[in-house]
Every structure is written in C-alpha cells, then in structure tokens.
CSV table of C-alpha atoms in Angstrom, one decimal:
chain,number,residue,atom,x,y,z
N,39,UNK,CA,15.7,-7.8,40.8
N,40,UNK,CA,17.3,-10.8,42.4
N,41,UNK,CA,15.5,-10.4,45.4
N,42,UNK,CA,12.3,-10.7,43.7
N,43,UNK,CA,13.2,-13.5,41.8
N,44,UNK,CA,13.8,-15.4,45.1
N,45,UNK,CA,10.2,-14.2,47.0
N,46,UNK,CA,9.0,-15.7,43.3
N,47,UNK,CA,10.8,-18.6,43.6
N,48,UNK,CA,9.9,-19.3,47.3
N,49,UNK,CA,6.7,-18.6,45.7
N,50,UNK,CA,6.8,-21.0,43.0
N,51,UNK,CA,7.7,-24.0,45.7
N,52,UNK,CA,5.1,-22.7,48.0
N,53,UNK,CA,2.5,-23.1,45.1
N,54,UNK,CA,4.0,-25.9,43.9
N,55,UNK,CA,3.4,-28.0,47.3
N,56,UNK,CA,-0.1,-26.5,47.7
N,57,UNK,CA,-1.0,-27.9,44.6
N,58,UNK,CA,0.5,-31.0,44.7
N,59,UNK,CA,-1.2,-31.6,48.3
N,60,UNK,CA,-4.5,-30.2,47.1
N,61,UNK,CA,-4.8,-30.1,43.5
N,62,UNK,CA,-6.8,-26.8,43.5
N,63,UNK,CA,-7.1,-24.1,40.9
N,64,UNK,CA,-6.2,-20.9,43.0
N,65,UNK,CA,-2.5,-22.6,43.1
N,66,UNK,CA,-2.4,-23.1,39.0
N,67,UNK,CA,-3.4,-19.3,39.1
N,68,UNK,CA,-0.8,-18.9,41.1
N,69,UNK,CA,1.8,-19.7,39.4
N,70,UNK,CA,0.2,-18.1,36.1
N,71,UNK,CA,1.0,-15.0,37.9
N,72,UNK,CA,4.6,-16.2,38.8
N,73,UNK,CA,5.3,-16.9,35.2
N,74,UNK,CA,4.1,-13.5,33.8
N,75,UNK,CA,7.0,-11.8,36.0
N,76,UNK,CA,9.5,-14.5,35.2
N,77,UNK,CA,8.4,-13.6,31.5
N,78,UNK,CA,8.7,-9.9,32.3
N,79,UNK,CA,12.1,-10.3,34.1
N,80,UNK,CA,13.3,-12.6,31.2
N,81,UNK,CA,14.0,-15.5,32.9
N,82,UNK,CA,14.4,-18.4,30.4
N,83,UNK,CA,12.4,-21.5,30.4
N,84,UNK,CA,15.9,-24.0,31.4
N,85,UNK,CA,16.0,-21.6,34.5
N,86,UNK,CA,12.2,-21.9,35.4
N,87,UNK,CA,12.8,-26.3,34.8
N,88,UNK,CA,15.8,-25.8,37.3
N,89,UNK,CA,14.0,-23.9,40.0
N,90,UNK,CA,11.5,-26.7,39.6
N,91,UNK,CA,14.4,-29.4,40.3
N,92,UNK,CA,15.4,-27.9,43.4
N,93,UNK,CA,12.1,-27.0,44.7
N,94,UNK,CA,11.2,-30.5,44.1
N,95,UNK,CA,14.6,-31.8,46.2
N,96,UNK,CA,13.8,-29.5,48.9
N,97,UNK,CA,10.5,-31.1,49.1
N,98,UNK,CA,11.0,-34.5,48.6
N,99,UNK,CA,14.6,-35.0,49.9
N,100,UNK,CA,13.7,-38.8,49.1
N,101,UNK,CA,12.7,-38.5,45.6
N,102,UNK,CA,13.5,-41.3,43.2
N,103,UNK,CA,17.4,-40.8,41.4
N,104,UNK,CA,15.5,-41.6,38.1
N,105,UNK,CA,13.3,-39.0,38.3
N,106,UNK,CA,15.8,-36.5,39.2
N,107,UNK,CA,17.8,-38.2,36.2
N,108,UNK,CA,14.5,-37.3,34.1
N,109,UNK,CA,14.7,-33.7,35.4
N,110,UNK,CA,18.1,-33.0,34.3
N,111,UNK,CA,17.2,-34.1,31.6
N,112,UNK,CA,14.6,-31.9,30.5
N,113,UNK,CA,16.4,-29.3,31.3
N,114,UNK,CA,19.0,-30.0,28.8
N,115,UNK,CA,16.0,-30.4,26.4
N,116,UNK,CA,14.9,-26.6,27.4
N,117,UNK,CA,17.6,-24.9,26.6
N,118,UNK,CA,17.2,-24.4,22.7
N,119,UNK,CA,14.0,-23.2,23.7
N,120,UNK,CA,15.8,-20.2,26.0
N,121,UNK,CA,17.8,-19.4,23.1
N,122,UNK,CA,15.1,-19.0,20.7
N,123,UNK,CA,13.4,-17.0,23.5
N,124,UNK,CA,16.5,-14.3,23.9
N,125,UNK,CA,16.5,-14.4,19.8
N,126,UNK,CA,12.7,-13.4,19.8
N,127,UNK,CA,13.8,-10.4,22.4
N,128,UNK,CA,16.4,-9.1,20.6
N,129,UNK,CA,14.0,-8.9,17.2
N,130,UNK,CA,11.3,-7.2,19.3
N,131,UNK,CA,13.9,-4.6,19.7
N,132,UNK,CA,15.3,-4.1,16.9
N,133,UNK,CA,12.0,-4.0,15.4
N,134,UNK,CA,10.8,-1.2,17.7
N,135,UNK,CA,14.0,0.6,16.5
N,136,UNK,CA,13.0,0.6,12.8
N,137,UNK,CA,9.7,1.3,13.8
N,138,UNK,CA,10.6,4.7,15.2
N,139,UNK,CA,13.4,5.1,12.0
N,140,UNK,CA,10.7,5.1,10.2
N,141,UNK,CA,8.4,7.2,12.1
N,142,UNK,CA,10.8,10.0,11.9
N,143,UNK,CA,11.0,9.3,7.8
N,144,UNK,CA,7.6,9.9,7.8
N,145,UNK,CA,7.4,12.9,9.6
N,146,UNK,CA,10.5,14.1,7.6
N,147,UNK,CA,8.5,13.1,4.3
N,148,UNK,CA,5.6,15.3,5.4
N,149,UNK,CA,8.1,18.4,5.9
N,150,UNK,CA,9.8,17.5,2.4
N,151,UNK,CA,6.2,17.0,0.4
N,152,UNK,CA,3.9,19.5,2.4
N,153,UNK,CA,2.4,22.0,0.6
N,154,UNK,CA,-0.5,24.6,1.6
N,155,UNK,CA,-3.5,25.3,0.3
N,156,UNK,CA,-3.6,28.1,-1.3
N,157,UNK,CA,-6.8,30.7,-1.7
N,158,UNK,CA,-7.7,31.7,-4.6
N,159,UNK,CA,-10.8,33.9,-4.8
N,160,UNK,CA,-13.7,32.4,-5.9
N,161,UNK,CA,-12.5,29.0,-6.1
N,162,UNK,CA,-13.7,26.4,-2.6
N,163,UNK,CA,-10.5,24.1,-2.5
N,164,UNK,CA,-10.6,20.6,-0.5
N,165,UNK,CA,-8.1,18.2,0.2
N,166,UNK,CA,-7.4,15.4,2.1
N,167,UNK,CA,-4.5,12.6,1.5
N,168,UNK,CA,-4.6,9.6,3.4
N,169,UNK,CA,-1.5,7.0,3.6
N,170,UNK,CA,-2.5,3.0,3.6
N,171,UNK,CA,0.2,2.7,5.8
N,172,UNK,CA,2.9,4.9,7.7
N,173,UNK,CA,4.6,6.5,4.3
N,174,UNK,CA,2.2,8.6,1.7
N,175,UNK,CA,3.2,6.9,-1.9
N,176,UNK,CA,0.5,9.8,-3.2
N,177,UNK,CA,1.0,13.2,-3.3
N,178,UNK,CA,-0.6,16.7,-4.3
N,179,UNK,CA,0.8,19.6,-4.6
N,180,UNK,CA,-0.2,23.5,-5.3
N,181,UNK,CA,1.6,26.1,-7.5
N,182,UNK,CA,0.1,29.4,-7.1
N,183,UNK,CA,1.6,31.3,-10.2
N,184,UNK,CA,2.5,35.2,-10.2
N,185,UNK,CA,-0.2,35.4,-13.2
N,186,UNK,CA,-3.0,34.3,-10.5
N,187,UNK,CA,-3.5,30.6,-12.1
N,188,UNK,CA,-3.0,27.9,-10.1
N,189,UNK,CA,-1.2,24.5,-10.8
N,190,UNK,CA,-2.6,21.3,-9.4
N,191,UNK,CA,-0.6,17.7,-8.9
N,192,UNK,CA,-2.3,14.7,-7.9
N,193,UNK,CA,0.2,11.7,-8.4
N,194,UNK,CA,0.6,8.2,-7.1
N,195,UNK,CA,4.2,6.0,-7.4
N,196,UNK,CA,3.2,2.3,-7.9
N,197,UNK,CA,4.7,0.6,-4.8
N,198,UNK,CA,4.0,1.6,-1.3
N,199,UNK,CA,6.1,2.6,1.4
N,200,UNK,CA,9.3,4.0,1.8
N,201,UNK,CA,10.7,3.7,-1.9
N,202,UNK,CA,7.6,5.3,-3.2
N,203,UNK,CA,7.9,8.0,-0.6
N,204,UNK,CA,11.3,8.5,-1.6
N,205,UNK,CA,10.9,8.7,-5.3
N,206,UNK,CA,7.9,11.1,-4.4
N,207,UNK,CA,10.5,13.1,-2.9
N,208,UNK,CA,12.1,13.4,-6.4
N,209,UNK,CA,9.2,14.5,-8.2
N,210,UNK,CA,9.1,17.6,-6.3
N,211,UNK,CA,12.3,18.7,-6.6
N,212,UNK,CA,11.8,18.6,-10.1
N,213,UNK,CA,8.4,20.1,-10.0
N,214,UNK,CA,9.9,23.0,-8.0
N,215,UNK,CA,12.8,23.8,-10.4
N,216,UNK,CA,10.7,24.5,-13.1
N,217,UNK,CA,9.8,28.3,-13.9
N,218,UNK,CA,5.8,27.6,-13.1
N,219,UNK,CA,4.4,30.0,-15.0
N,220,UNK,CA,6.0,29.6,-18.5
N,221,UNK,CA,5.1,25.8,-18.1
N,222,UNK,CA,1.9,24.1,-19.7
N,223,UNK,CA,0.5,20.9,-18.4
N,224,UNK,CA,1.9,18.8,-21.1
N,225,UNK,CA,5.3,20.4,-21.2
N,226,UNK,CA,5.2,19.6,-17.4
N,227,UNK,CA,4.4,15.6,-17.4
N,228,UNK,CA,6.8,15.8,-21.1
N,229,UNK,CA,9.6,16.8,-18.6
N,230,UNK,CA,8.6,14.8,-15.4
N,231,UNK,CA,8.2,11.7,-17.7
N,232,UNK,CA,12.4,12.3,-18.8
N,233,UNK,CA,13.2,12.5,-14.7
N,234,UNK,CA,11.3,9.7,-13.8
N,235,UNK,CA,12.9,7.5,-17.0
N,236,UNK,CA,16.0,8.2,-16.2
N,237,UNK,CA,16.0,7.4,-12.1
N,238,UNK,CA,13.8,5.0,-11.3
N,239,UNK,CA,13.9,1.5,-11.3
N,240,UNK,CA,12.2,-0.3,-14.1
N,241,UNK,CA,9.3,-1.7,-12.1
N,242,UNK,CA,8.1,1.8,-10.7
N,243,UNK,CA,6.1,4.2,-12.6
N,244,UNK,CA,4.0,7.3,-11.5
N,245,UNK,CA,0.9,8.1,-12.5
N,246,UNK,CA,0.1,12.4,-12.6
N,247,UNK,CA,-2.7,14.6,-13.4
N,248,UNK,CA,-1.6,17.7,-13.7
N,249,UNK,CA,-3.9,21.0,-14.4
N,250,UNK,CA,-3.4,24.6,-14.5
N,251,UNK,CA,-6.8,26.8,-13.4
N,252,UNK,CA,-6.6,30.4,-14.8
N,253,UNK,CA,-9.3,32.1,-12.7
N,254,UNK,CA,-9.9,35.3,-15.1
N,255,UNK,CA,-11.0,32.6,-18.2
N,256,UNK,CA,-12.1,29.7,-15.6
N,257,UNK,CA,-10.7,27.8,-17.7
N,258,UNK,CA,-8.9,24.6,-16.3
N,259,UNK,CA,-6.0,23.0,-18.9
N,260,UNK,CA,-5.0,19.7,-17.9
N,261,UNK,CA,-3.3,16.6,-19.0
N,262,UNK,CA,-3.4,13.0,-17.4
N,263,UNK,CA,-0.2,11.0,-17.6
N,264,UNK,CA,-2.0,7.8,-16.5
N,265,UNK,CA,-3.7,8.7,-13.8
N,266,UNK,CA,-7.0,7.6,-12.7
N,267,UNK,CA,-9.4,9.6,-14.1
N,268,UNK,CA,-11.0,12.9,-12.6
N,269,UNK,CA,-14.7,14.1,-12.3
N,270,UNK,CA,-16.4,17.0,-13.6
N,271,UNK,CA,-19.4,17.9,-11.8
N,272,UNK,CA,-22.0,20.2,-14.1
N,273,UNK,CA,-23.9,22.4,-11.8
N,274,UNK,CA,-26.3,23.5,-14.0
N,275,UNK,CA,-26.9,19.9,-15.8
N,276,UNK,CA,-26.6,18.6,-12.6
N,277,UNK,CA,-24.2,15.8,-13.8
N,278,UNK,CA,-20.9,14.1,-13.0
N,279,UNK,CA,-19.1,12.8,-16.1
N,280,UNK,CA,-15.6,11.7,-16.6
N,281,UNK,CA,-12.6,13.6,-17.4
N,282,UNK,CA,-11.3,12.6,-20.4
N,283,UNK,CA,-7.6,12.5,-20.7
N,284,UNK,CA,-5.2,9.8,-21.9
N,285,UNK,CA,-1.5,10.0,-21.6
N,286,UNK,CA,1.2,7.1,-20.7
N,287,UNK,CA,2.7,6.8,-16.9
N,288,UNK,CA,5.4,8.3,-16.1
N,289,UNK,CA,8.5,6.4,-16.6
N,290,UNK,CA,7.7,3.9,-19.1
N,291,UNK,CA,9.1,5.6,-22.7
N,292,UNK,CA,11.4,8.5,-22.3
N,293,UNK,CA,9.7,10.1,-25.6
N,294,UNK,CA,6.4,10.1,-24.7
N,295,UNK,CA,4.6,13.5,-25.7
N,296,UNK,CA,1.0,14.2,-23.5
N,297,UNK,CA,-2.2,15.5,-24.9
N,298,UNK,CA,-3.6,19.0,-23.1
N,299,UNK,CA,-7.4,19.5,-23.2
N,300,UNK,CA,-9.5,22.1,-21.4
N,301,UNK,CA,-12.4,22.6,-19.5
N,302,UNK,CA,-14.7,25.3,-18.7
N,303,UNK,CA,-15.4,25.8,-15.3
N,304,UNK,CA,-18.8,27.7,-14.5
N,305,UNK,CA,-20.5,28.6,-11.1
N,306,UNK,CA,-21.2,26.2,-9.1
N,307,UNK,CA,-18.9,23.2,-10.8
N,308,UNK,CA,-16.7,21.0,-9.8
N,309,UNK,CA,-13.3,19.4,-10.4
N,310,UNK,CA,-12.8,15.7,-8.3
N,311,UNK,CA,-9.4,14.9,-8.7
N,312,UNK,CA,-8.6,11.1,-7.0
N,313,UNK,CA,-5.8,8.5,-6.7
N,314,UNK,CA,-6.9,4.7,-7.5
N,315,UNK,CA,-6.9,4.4,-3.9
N,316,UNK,CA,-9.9,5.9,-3.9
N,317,UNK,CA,-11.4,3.7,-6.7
N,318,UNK,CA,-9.8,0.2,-5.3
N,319,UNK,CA,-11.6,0.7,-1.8
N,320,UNK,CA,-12.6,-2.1,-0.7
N,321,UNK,CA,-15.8,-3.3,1.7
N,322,UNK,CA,-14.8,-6.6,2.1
N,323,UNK,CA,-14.2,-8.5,-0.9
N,324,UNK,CA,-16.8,-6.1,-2.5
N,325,UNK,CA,-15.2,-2.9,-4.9
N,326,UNK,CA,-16.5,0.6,-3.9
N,327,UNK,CA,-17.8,1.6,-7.5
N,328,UNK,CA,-17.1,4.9,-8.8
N,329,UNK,CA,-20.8,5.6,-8.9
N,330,UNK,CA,-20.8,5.0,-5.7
N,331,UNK,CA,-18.4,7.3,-4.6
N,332,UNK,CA,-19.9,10.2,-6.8
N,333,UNK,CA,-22.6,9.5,-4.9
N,334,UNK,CA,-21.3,10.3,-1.6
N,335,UNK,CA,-19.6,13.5,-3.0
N,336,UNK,CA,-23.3,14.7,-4.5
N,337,UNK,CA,-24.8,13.8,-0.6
N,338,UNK,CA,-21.8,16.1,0.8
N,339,UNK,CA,-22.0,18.2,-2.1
N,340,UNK,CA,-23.8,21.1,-0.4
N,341,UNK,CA,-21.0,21.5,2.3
N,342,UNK,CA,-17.5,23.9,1.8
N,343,UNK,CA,-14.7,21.4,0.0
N,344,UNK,CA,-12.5,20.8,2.7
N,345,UNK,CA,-15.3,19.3,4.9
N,346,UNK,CA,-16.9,17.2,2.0
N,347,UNK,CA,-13.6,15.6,1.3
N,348,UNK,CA,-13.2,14.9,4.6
N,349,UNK,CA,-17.2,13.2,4.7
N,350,UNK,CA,-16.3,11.4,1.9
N,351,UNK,CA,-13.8,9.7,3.5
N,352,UNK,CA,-15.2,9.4,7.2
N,353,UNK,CA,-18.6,8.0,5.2
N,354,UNK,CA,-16.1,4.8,3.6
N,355,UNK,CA,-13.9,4.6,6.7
N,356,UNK,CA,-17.3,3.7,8.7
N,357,UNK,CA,-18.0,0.9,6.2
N,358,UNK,CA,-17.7,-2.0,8.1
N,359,UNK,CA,-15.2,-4.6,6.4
N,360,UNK,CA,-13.5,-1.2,5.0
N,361,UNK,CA,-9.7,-2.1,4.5
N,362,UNK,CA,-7.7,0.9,3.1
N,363,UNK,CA,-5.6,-1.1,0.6
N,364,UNK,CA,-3.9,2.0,-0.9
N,365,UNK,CA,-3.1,5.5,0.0
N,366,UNK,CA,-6.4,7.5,-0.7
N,367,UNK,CA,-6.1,11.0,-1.9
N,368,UNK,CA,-9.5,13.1,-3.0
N,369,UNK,CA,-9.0,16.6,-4.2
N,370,UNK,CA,-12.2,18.8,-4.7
N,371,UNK,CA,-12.0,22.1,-6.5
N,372,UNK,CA,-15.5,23.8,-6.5
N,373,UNK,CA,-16.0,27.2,-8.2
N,374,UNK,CA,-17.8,29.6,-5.5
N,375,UNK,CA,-21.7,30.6,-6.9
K,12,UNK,CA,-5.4,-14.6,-1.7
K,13,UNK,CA,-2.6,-16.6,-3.5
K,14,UNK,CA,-2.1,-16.4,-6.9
K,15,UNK,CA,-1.1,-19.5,-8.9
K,16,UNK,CA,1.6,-19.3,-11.9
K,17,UNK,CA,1.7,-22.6,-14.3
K,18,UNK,CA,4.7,-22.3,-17.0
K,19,UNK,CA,4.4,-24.2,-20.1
K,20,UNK,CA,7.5,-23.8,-22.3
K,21,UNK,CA,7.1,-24.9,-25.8
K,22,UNK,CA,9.6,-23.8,-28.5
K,23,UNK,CA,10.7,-20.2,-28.3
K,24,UNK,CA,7.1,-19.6,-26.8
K,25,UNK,CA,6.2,-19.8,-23.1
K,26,UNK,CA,2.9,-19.8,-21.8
K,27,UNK,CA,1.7,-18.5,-18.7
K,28,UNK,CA,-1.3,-19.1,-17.1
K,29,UNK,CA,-2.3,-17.3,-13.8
K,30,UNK,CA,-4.9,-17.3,-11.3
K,31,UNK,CA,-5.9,-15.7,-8.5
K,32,UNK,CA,-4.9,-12.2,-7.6
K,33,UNK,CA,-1.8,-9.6,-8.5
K,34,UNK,CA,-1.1,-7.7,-5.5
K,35,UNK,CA,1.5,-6.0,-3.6
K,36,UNK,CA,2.3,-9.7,-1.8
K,37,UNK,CA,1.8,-12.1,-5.2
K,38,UNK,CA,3.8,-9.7,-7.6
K,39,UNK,CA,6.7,-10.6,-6.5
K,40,UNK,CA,6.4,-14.0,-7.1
K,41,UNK,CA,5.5,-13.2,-10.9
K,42,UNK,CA,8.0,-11.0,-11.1
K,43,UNK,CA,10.5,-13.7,-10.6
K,44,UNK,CA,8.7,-16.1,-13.1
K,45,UNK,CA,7.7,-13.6,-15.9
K,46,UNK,CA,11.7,-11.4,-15.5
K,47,UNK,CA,13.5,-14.3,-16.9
K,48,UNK,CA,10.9,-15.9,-20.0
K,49,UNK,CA,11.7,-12.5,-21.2
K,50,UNK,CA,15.2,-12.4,-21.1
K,51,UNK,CA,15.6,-15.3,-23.9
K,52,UNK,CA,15.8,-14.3,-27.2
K,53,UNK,CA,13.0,-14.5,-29.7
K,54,UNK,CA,11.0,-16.0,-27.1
K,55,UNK,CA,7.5,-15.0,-27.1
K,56,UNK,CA,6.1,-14.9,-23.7
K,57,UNK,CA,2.1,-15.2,-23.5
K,58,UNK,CA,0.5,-14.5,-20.1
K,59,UNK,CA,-2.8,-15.9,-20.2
K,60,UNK,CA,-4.8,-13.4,-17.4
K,61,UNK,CA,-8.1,-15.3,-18.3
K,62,UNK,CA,-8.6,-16.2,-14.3
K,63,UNK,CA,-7.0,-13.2,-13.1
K,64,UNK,CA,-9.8,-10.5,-11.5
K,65,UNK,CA,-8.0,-8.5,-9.4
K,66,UNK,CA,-5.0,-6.7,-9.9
K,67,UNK,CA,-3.3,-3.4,-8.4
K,68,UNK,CA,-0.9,-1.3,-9.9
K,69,UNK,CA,2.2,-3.5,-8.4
K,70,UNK,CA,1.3,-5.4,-11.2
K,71,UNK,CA,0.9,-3.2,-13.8
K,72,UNK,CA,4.8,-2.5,-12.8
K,73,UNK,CA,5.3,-6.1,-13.4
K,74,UNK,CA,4.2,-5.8,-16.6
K,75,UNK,CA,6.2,-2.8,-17.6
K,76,UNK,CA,9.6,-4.1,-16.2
K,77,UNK,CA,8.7,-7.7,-18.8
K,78,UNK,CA,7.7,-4.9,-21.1
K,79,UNK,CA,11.3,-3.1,-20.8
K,80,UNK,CA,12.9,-6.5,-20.4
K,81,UNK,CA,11.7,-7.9,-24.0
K,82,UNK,CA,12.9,-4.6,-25.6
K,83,UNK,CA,16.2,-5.2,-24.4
K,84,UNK,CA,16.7,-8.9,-25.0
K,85,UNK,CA,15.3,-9.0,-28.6
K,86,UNK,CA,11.7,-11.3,-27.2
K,87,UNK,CA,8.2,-10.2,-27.1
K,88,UNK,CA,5.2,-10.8,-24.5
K,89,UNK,CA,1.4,-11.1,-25.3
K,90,UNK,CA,-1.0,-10.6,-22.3
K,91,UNK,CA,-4.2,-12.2,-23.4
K,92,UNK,CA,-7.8,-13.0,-22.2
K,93,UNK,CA,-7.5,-9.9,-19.9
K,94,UNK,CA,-11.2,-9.3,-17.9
K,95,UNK,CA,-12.8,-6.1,-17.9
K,96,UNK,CA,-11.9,-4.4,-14.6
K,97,UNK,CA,-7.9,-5.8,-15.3
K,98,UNK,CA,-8.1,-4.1,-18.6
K,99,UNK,CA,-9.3,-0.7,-17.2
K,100,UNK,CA,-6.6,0.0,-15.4
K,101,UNK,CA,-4.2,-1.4,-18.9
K,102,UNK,CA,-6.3,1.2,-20.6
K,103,UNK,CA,-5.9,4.5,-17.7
K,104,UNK,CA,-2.3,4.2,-17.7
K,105,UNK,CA,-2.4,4.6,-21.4
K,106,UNK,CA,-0.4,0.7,-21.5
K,107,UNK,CA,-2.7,-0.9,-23.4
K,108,UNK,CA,-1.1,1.6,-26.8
K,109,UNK,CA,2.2,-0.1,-26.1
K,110,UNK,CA,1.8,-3.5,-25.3
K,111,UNK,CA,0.4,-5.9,-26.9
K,112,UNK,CA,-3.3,-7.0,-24.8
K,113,UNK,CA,-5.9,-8.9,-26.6
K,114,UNK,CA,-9.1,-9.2,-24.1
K,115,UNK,CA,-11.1,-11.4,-25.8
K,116,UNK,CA,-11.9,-15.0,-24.7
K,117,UNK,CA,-9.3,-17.7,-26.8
K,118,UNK,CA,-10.3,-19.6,-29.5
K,119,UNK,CA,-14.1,-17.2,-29.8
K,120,UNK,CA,-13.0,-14.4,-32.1
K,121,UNK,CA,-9.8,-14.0,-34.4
C-alpha cells in the first residue's frame, strides 16, 4: 500500500505543477481522483497538507520562508480534523457491527415467533405481517386445537424495535403454556393481561384480538383487548361493518376482566383482522381511511386470501409518498362457498 | 414534525398545553415533562391536547405511564380538548373508561 501511496503522491505533485502552470480542469479532476484513494486508504487530511509542503519545496526550492511558515502552520490546524476523521471510521464500524447484531435478532425473532398457517377445511386463510423497520413489534399467531377450532392472535406492543420484539417474545411463551383447548378468548387476554402487568415496563402495553373459530357451529368467539378493530365482511348483504369489541390493553390494570362476543360466519364471509399499522398508513401527510382500505380488500376480494392480503398491501406500497410508519399486519379469514 | 410543550404551574395544578405531533421521536420529550408533574402530590396535571392531531400509540404509552404515575404518588391528570381522530384511538384501547378525557372545546359546554 505504500507503494501506491507514493505513484499517488508523485501523482499529486505532477498534477499539482500542471495545474499551477496551466490552470486547466483535467488536472483538478485529477487530483479528485487522487483524493478518493487517499480517502479509501485512510490517509488523513494533516498527511495530504504535508505532501502538499514538500511537493511545493521540491518545486519551488526558492519559495518564500513565510509561506512555508504558513504551511506548517496549516498543518497544525488540520490535525483535529484527522482525528475527527479516524473517530467517524471507527463509528462506521461499529455501526456495521450492530447492524449485523441485530440482523441476526431478527432472524432469531422470526424462528422464536413463526408460526404456520394452518388448514382448516373450508376456511381460505391469508396472512401477511410486515415490519416498519428490521424487528416485527406485531405478531399473529395460530392454535389449531385437538377439537378442530382454531385460535387466532393478532397483537401489536406499543414501541418498535427490539424491546417490542422482545416482549413479543414473552407473549408467546405464555400463549403456548396454556392448555388451548380448555381456554376461551376472554380467559386468554384475563391471563395475558396478568403476564404483561407484571413484566413490562410501565410505558409498554399490547394490544390483542384474540378469536377462537369452531368450524362445525362457524361460529367465531372473540374478544378485543384494545386492539384496533376487525372487519366483518357479509357476503350475502354484501357489507363490511365493524367488529365490535371493547376491552382495555394489555398491561394497564392487572384486574381487568374482557368481554367475549360471537359471530356467525356464513358462506362466503369474511373476517379482516389488522394492526393500527394498517389504519395509520400514511400517503404523505394524508391518512389511508379505513374505507379506503375496505375498499381495496372488496377490489381483491374475488382472489384466494393469501394473494388478496398480499394485493392489499402491494396496492398501498405503490402509493407514491407511502411511508410505512408502523409494522402492518392484515389477517383475512374467508369461509370457502 | 416537532411538537411544542408549554408548562404553566399554578397552585397544585399544572397545565400543559401541546402542539404539534406525538410520535415515536416527540414522546420522549413529553414523557420527560408530563413523568414528573405527576409525581407531586395532589397535583392535578391537565394536558390540554386542543392543537394536537396526530398521535401514535407511543403516546398513548405516555399517557398510561402519567396514568400509573398519579396512582402511585396520590395526584391526578385531566387530558382535555382531545380531537376526534386522538380520541379514537383513547376510545380502542378501551383508556378512555379509566382516565379522565373530556373532548370538548374549553369554555363551550360544561
């Protein structure tokens, strides 16, 4: 590497006399192109000032003392500036070192949280979950029970990143200690709401719907522990309307009790279950209404779930000022005709 | 986009008037203004959210760590003048039954 340094320094006085005979442009590119190596080979600005000194005496043997005096003097002057220089290097490291840290928490994250898709007959399930940034702070999961019913999570920790990846990683545990079938809805979020209390910092809550499909009654049971509310699309009315459920987050008072309500679920209906990231899309400084995204699901409506979750989202990622704020989760149970 | 937090301390009530947006970047800044009005007791705390009309749930966890805070330290906090879309999400996350939120304009009704 030394070697090169010295064809670039012959190089820089070579230039440097070209240009100060000449004054033409091709000798400030020149030297553009000596600086991006000296900048590659971390060479620090003092050094660069000091090749310029002796370039300069080898030039001009006669130059003036005082402006060699100047010279050394700017040198001095350039030294803070090649310390601040190696600092900035050192961050850039150590910055691409937590980058891959938490790359491999992610990953690890999507081993800890994953969860498949189960089939159930007659029931068209879609998913797709979508992090704002390199951790998921939402997260679904399936319980497919021995009786043939199937429990749903949709949930969203308030923060983002890593602490609301790890408490995520709490919630499941919990989840998957419990005896799924003996366990309704409410009984569920009851519990999950003492966990959460008792572990989590003050300023974190989680939101959860939680529902429980039993395919012989089509029957869906659910209950909402603050969680932004689902749609219910009515085939045969043709309608989407709100699923009402009211319940308190999860970890705000450890003796919160959650209401269960039910739905009927007939051919051709469907369940939309979302996290707020869904609903606090942004295009621009404009909000995505929720009209609007029912809109979009009733356009895609026609297709199997998995593939009209995933148009839903493709259709808002194309918006142009679209700036995924949150992690965006859409769920999409449809009962097979 | 910034959100501003003006503090007027009058006896055993402080007022706070925001405006702009609560975010992931602002709440912190509120956090560290709201945490310690609430920590005095029988001090009541009124957060005016008059000029607030965007918030996400960071803030929402604000609220509930002033909420937890005022339970502990004998005070109480008032969120008042709340807009519509702020108060939806009060209202989802079933808040709104445990804190106190008046959403009307000051000074028009009660």
């Amino acid at each position: 590497m030394d070697d090169m340094i010295k064809v670039d320094a012959a190089n820089y006085k070579d230039l440097m006399k070209h240009y100060i005979e000449t004054q033409d442009e091709q000798s400030l590119y020149g030297v553009e192109q000596v600086s991006k190596t000296f900048i590659k080979n971390n060479i620090l600005p003092e050094e660069i000032v000091n090749l310029h000194i002796q370039a300069l005496a080898e030039l001009y043997p006669n130059m003036l003392e005082d402006f060699q005096h100047s010279m050394d003097f700017l040198l001095e002057a350039m030294i803070a500036y090649g310390m601040a220089h190696q600092e900035y290097q050192t961050l850039r490291e150590k910055q691409n070192e937590l980058k891959s840290e938490i790359s491999v928490a992610a990953s690890m994250q999507k081993t800890l949280l994953g969860t498949t898709k189960p089939t159930i007959e007659g029931l068209d399930i879609g998913v797709i979950s979508v992090p704002a940034h390199q951790m998921n702070g939402d997260y679904h999961h399936f319980v497919k029970g021995k009786d043939g019913s199937l429990g749903i999570a949709v949930a969203d920790v308030i923060g983002k990143g890593i602490p609301a990846a790890l408490c995520m990683s709490m919630i499941k545990y919990a989840m998957d200690s419990y005896p799924e079938e003996s366990m309704t809805p409410k009984a569920i979020l009851k519990n999950l709401n003492r966990v959460v209390e008792r572990n989590v910092d003050p300023s974190m809550f989680i939101t959860m719907f939680y529902a429980q499909y039993l395919p012989t009654e089509n029957l869906l049971q659910y209950s909402s522990a603050g969680h932004e509310p689902g749609y219910y699309y009515n085939a045969s009315a043709d309608s989407f309307t709100e699923i009402e459920s009211k319940g308190l987050v999860l970890g705000v008072s450890p003796a919160t009790e959650y209401n269960q309500y039910e739905l009927k679920v007939d051919k051709g209906d469907m369940i939309i279950l979302l996290t707020d990231g869904v609903t606090e899309c942004r295009d621009g400084e404009r909000f995505i209404e929720s009209e609007e995204i029912l809109d979009v699901i009733k356009q895609y409506s026609h297709l199997p779930s998995q593939e009209m979750v995933t148009q839903v989202y493709k259709h808002f990622e194309k918006l142009q000022e679209f700036e995924l704020r949150d992690d965006f989760t859409l769920l999409i149970l449809k009962r097979e005709v | 986009m910034n959100l501003v937090i003006d503090v007027v301390e009058e006896n055993n009530k402080s007022v706070v008037n925001l405006s702009g947006e609560i975010d992931a970047y602002t709440a912190p800044n509120l956090k560290e203004s709201l945490l310690p009005l609430t920590q005095k007791e029988g001090n009541t705390v009124e957060v005016d959210l008059g000029n607030v009309n965007y918030m996400d749930s960071t803030g929402l966890g604000v609220f509930i760590s002033a909420l937890k805070s005022t339970k502990e330290n004998g005070s109480e906090m008032k969120l008042v003048n709340i807009q519509d879309r702020v108060l939806r999400l009060f209202k989802i996350t079933g808040l709104d039954e445990i804190m106190d939120l008046n959403s009307t304009i000051r000074g028009v009704t009660e």
